[in-house]
Coordinates of C-alpha atoms in Angstrom, one line a residue:
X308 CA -84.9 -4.7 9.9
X309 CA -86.3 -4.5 6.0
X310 CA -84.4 -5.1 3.5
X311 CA -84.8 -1.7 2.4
X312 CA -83.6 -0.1 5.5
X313 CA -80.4 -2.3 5.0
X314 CA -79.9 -1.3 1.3
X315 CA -80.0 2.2 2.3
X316 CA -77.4 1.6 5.5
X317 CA -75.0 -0.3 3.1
X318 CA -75.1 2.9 0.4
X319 CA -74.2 5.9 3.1
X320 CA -71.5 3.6 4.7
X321 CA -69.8 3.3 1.0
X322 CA -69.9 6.6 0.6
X323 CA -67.7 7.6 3.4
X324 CA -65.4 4.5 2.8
X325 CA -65.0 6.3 -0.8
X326 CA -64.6 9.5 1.1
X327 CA -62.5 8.2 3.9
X328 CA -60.1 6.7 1.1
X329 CA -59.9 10.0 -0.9
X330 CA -58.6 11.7 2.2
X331 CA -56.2 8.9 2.8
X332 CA -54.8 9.3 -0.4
X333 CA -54.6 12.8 -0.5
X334 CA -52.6 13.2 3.0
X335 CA -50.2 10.4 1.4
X336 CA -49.6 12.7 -1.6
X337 CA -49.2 15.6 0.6
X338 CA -46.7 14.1 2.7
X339 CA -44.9 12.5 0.3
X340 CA -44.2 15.6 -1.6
X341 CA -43.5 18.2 1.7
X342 CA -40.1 18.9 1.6
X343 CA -37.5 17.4 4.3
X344 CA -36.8 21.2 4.9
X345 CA -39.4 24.0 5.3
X346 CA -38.9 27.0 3.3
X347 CA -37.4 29.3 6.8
X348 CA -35.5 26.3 7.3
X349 CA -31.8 25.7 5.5
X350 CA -30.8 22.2 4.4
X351 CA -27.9 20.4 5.7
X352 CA -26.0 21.5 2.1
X353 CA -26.9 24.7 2.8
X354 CA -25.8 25.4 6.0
X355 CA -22.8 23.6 6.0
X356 CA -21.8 26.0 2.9
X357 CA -23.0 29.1 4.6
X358 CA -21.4 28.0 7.7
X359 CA -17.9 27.3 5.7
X360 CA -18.2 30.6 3.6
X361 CA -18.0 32.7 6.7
X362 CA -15.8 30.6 8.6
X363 CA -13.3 31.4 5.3
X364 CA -14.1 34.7 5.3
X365 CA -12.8 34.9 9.3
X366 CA -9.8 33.2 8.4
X367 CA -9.1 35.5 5.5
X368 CA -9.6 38.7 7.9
X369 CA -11.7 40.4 5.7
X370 CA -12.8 43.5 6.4
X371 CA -16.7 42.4 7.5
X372 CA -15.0 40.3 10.3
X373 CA -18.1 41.2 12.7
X374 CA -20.8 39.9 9.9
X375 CA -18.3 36.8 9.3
X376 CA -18.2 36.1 13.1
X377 CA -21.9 36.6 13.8
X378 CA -22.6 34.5 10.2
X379 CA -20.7 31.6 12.4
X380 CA -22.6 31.9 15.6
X381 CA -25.8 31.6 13.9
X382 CA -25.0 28.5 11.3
X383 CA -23.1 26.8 14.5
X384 CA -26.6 27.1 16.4
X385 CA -27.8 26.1 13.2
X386 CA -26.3 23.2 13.2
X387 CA -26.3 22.4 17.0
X388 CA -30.1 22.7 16.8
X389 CA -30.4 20.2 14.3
X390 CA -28.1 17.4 16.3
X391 CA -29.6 18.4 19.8
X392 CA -33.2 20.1 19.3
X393 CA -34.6 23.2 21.4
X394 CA -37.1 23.2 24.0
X395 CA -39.4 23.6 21.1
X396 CA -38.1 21.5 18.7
X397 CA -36.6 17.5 18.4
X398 CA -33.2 16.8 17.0
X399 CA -33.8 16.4 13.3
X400 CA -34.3 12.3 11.9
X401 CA -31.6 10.5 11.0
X402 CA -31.5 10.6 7.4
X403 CA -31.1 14.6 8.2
X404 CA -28.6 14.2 10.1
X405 CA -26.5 11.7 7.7
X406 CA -27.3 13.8 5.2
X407 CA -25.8 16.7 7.5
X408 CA -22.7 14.7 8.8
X409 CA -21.8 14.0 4.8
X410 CA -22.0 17.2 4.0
X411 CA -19.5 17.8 7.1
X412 CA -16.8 15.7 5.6
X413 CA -17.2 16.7 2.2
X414 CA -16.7 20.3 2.7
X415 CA -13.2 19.5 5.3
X416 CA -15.2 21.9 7.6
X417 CA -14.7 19.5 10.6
X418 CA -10.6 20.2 10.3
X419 CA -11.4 24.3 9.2
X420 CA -13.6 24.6 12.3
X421 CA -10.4 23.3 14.9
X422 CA -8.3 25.4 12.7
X423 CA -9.9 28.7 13.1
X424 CA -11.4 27.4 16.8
X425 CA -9.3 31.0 18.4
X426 CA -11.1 33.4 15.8
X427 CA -14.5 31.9 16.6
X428 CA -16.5 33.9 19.8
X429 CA -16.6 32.1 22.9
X430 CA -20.2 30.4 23.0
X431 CA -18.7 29.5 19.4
X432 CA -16.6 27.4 20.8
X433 CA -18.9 25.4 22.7
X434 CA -20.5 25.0 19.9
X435 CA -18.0 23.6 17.8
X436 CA -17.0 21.1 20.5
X437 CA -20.7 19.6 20.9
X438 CA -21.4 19.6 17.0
X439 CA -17.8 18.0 17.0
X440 CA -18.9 15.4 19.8
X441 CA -22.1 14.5 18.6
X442 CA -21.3 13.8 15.3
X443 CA -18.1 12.1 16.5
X444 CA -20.7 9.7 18.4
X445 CA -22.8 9.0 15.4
X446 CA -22.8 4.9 14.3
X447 CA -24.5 3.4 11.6
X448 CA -25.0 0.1 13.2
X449 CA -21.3 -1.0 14.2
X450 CA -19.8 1.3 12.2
X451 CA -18.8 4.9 13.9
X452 CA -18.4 6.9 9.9
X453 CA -17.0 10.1 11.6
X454 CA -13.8 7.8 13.4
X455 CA -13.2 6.5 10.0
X456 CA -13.7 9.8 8.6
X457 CA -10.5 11.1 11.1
X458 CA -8.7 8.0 10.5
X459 CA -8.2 9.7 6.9
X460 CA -8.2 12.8 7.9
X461 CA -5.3 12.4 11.3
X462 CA -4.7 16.7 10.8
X463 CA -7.7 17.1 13.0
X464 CA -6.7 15.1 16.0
X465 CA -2.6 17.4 15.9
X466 CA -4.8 20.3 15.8
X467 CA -6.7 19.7 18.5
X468 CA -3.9 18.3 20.7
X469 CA -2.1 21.2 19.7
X470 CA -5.1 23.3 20.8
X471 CA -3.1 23.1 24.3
X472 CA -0.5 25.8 23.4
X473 CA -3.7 28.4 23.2
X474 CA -4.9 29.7 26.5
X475 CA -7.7 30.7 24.9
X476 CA -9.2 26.9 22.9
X477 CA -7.0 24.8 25.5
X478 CA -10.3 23.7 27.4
X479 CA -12.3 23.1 24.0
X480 CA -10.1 21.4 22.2
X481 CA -9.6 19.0 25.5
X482 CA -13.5 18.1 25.8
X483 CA -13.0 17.3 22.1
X484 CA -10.0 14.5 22.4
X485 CA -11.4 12.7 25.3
X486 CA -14.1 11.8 23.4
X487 CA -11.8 11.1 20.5
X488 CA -9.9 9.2 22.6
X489 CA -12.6 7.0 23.9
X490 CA -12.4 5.4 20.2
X491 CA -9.0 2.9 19.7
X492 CA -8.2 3.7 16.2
X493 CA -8.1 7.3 17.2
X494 CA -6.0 7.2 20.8
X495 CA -3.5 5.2 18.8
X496 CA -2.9 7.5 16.3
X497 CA -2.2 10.4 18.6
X498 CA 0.0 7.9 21.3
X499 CA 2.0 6.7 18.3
X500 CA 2.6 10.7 16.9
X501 CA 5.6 12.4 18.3
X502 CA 2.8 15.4 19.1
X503 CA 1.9 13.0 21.8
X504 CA 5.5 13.7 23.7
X505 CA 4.0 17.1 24.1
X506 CA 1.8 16.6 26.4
X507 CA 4.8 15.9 29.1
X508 CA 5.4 20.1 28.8
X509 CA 1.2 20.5 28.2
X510 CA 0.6 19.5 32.1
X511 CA 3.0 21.4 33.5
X512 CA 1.7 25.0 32.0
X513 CA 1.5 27.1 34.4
X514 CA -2.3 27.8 33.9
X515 CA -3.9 25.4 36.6
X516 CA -7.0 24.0 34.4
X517 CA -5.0 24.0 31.1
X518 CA -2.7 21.7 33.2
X519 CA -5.1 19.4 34.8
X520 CA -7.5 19.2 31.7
X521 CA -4.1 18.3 29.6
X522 CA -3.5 15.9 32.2
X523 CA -7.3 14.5 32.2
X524 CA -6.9 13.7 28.4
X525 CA -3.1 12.6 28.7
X526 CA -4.3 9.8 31.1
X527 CA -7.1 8.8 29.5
X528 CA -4.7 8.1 26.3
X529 CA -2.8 6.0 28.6
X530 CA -5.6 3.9 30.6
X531 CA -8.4 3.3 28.5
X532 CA -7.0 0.8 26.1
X533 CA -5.3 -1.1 28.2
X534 CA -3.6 -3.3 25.5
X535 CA -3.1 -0.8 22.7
X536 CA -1.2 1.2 25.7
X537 CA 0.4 -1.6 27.0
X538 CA 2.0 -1.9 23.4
X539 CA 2.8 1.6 22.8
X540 CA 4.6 1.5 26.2
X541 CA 6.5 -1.4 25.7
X542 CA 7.3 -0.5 22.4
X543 CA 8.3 3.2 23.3
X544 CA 9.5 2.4 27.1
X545 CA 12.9 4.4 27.0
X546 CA 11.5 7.6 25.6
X547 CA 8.4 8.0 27.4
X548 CA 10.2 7.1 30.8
X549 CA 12.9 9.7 30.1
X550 CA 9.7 11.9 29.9
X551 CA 8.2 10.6 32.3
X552 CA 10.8 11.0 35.0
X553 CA 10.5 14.5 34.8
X554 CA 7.6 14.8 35.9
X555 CA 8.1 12.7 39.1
X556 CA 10.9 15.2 39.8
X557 CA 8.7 18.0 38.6
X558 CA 8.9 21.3 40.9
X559 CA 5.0 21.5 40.5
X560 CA 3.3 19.8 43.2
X561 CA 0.3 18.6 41.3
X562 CA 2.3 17.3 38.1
X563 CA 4.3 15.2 40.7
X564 CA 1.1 14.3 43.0
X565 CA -0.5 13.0 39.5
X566 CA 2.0 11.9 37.7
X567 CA 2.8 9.3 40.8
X568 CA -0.9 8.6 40.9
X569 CA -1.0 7.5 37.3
X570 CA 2.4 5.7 37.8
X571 CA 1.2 3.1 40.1
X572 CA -1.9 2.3 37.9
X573 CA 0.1 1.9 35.1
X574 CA 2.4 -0.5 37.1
X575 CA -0.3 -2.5 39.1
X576 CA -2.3 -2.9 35.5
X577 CA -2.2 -6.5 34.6
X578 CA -1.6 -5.6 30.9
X579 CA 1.2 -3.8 32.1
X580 CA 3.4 -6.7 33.6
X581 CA 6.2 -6.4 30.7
X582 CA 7.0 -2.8 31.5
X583 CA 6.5 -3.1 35.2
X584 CA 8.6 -5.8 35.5
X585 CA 11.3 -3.4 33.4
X586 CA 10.6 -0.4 35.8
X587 CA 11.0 -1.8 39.1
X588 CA 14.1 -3.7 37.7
X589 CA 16.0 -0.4 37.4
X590 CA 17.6 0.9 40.7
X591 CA 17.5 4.3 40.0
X592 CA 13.6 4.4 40.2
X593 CA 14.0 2.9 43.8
X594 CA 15.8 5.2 44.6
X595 CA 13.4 7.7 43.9
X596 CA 10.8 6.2 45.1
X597 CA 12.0 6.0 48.4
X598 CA 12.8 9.7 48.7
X599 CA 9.6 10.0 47.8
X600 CA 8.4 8.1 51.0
X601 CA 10.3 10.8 53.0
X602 CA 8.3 13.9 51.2
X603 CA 6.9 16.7 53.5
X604 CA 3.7 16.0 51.4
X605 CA 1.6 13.0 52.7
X606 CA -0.3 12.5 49.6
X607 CA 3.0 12.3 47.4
X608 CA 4.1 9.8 50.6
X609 CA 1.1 7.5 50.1
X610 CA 1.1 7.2 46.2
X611 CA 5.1 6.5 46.2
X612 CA 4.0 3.4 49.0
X613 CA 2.2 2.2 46.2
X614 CA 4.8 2.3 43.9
X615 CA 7.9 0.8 46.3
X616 CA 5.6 -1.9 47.3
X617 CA 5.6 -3.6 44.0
X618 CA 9.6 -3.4 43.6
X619 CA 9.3 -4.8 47.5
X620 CA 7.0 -7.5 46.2
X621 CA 8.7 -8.9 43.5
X622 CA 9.4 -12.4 44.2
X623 CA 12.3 -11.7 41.3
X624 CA 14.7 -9.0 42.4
X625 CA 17.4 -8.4 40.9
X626 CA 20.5 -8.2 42.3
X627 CA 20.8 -4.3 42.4
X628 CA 17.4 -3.9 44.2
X629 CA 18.5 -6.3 46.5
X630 CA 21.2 -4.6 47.6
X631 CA 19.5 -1.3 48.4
X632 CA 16.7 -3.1 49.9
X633 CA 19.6 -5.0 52.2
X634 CA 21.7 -2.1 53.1
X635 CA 18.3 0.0 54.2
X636 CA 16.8 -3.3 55.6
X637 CA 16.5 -1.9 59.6
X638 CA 15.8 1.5 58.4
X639 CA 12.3 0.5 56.0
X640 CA 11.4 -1.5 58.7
X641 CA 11.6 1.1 61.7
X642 CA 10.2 3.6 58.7
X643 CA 7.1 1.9 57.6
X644 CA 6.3 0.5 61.1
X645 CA 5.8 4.7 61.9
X646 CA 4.3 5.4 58.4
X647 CA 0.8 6.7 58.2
X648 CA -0.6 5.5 61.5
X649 CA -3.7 7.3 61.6
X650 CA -5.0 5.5 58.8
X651 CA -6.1 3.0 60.9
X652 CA -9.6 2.2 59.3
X653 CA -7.7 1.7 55.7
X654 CA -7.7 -2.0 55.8
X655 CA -6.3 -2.8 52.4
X656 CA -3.4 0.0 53.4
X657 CA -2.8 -1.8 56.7
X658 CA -2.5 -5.1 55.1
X659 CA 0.0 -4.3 52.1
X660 CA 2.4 -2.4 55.2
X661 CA 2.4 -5.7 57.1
X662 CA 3.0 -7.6 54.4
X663 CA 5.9 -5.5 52.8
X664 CA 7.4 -5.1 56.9
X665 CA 7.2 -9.0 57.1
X666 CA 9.0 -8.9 53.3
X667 CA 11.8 -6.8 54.3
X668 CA 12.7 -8.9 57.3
X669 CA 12.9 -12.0 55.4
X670 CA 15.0 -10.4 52.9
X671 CA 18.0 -12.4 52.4
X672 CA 21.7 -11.6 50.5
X673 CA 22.0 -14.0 47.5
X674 CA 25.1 -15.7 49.2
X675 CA 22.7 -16.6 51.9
X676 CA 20.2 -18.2 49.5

C-alpha cells in the first residue's frame, strides 16, 4: 500500500473519531441534564404531598370525600408503583426511592396512613400495607432507616396493634406487625407496652380470622427473639401467666388448642429454662394439665402430653408436684399405657410415653429417698 493510500485512510478514520466523540459527548450532556422524573411523572416530594393532602382531607370529612378517597387510591398506586414496578415498568433506582422513603418520614404520613387505614377503600388498604412493608424492609447497608425511623416514632406500632379492635383494618394492620415484628428493636417495644396485654382478649374475638391472624402475630412476638422474650417473660412472669391461664381455660376451642401449642414451645425453648423451671414448679398448672390429658378433644390431649411431660421429667420436683404425681402414681401409669395407641408410627411420641411410664414407676416419696 502507497503512502498516499495510507495518508488518505488515516484522515477519514479521524474524522469519525472527531465525530464519534461529538456524539459521545453530546449523549453525556443529555443524560446528565434529563430529569430523574419525566414531566407525566410526579416526584417523590410530590406525591407524598399530594398523597398527604387528600389523606387530610378524608380525615377532615370534607365534603369532596369521593375526590379525597379516589386522590388516595391513585397516589397509593403511585407510590406502590414506584417500590414494586408494573408489568411495564421496574421499581424506580435507589436514590428514588431514598429520596421517596425521606420524604415518607418527613411528612409523618407513615403514622397518618395507619391512622386513617378504616377511611381508605379496600384495595387501599393493601396498598398501604405493601408501601408500609417495603419500605419497612429497606437497609442502607446494615442499617434498616425505616426501624429507626419507628423507634422514634413508637405511635405507629399502638396503632397498628390496635388496628385489631376494627373488623374492618384487623387483617392489614396484622400483615403489617409481623413484618415489624421480625425486627428486635420493634417486637420489644410492643412486648414491653401494656397494649401488648391486649392481645390476650384480641385472639379470642369472636371473628375466626381476626382471631387466628391476632394469634399469628401474638406468637411471633413471643418466638422469634428467643432471648429478648425470654427476658420479657422472666421479667413479666406473673402478669402474663395470669393472662395466660385464661386462655388455657378458654371456652373457645382453638384459643385453648393454640394457646397449649405455643405453651409447650415456650417451655421446651432452651432460652426459656428460668420460666419453665418456675411454671412446672407451681402445682396448680399440673393440675391443669392433667385435666387436660382427659379432654374429649385429642388434639388438646396430645399438646397437654407435651406439657405434663416436662413437669414428669424434671429431675428436681418439688415437693408439691411430688405429691400429686405420688397419690395419681397407678392411675398415670394405667392412663398413659392406653393413651393414644394408634399412633403407633410416631416414634418420638412412643419414646417420650415409655420414658415418662418408666418415670412414674420409679417415683419415690422423699422419706423414701
Amino acid at each position: 500500500m502507497n503512502i498516499f493510500r495510507i495518508s488518505e485512510i488515516w484522515k477519514v478514520n479521524h474524522c469519525i473519531l472527531i465525530a464519534t466523540c461529538h456524539i459521545h459527548e453530546k449523549g453525556v450532556h443529555l443524560i446528565r441534564n434529563m430529569p430523574l422524573f419525566g414531566k407525566s411523572q410526579k416526584s417523590p416530594a410530590e406525591v407524598v404531598k399530594a398523597l398527604k393532602e387528600a389523606v387530610n382531607a378524608l380525615e377532615r370529612g370534607d365534603k369532596k370525600v369521593e375526590k379525597a378517597q379516589e386522590d388516595v387510591s391513585k397516589n397509593l398506586v403511585h407510590i406502590k408503583n414506584m417500590l414494586y414496578g408494573t408489568a411495564e415498568t421496574e421499581p424506580q433506582a435507589d436514590i428514588v426511592v431514598a429520596q421517596l422513603a425521606q420524604e415518607l418520614y418527613n411528612s409523618n404520613l407513615l403514622l397518618l396512613l395507619v391512622q386513617n387505614l378504616s377511611r381508605i377503600d379496600f384495595e387501599g388498604k393493601k396498598d398501604v400495607a405493601q408501601v408500609f412493608n417495603n419500605i419497612l424492609r429497606r437497609q442502607i447497608g446494615t442499617r434498616s432507616p425505616t426501624v429507626e425511623y419507628i423507634c422514634t416514632k413508637p405511635e405507629i406500632l399502638f396503632t397498628l396493634m390496635s388496628g385489631y379492635e376494627h373488623q374492618d383494618i384487623a387483617l392489614n394492620c396484622g400483615t403489617m406487625l409481623r413484618e415489624c415484628a421480625r425486627y428486635e428493636a420493634l417486637a420489644k417495644i410492643m412486648i414491653y407496652s401494656d397494649d401488648f396485654y391486649n392481645f390476650f382478649r384480641y385472639v379470642e374475638v369472636s371473628t375466626f380470622d381476626i382471631a387466628s391472624d391476632a394469634f399469628s402475630t401474638f406468637k411471633e412476638l413471643l418466638t422469634r427473639h428467643k432471648i429478648l422474650s425470654a427476658e420479657f417473660l422472666e421479667v413479666n412472669y406473673d402478669k402474663v401467666f395470669s393472662h395466660y391461664q385464661r386462655l388455657l381455660n378458654s371456652e373457645n376451642y382453638v384459643t385453648r388448642r393454640q394457646s397449649l401449642k405455643l405453651l409447650g414451645e415456650l417451655l421446651l425453648d432452651r432460652h426459656n429454662f428460668t420460666v419453665m423451671t418456675r411454671y412446672i414448679s407451681n402445682p396448680d398448672n399440673l393440675k391443669l394439665m392433667m385435666n387436660m390429658l382427659k379432654e374429649k378433644s385429642r388434639n388438646i390431649q396430645f399438646e397437654a402430653f407435651h406439657v405434663f411431660k416436662v413437669f414428669v421429667a424434671n429431675p428436681n420436683k418439688p415437693k408439691p408436684i411430688l405429691d400429686i404425681l405420688l397419690r395419681n402414681q397407678e392411675k398415670l401409669i394405667e392412663f398413659l399405657t392406653r393413651f393414644h395407641t394408634d399412633r403407633s408410627e410416631d416414634e418420638q411420641f412412643n419414646d417420650e410415653k415409655a420414658y415418662l411410664i418408666k418415670q412414674i414407676k420409679e417415683l419415690k416419696s422423699v422419706h423414701e429417698n
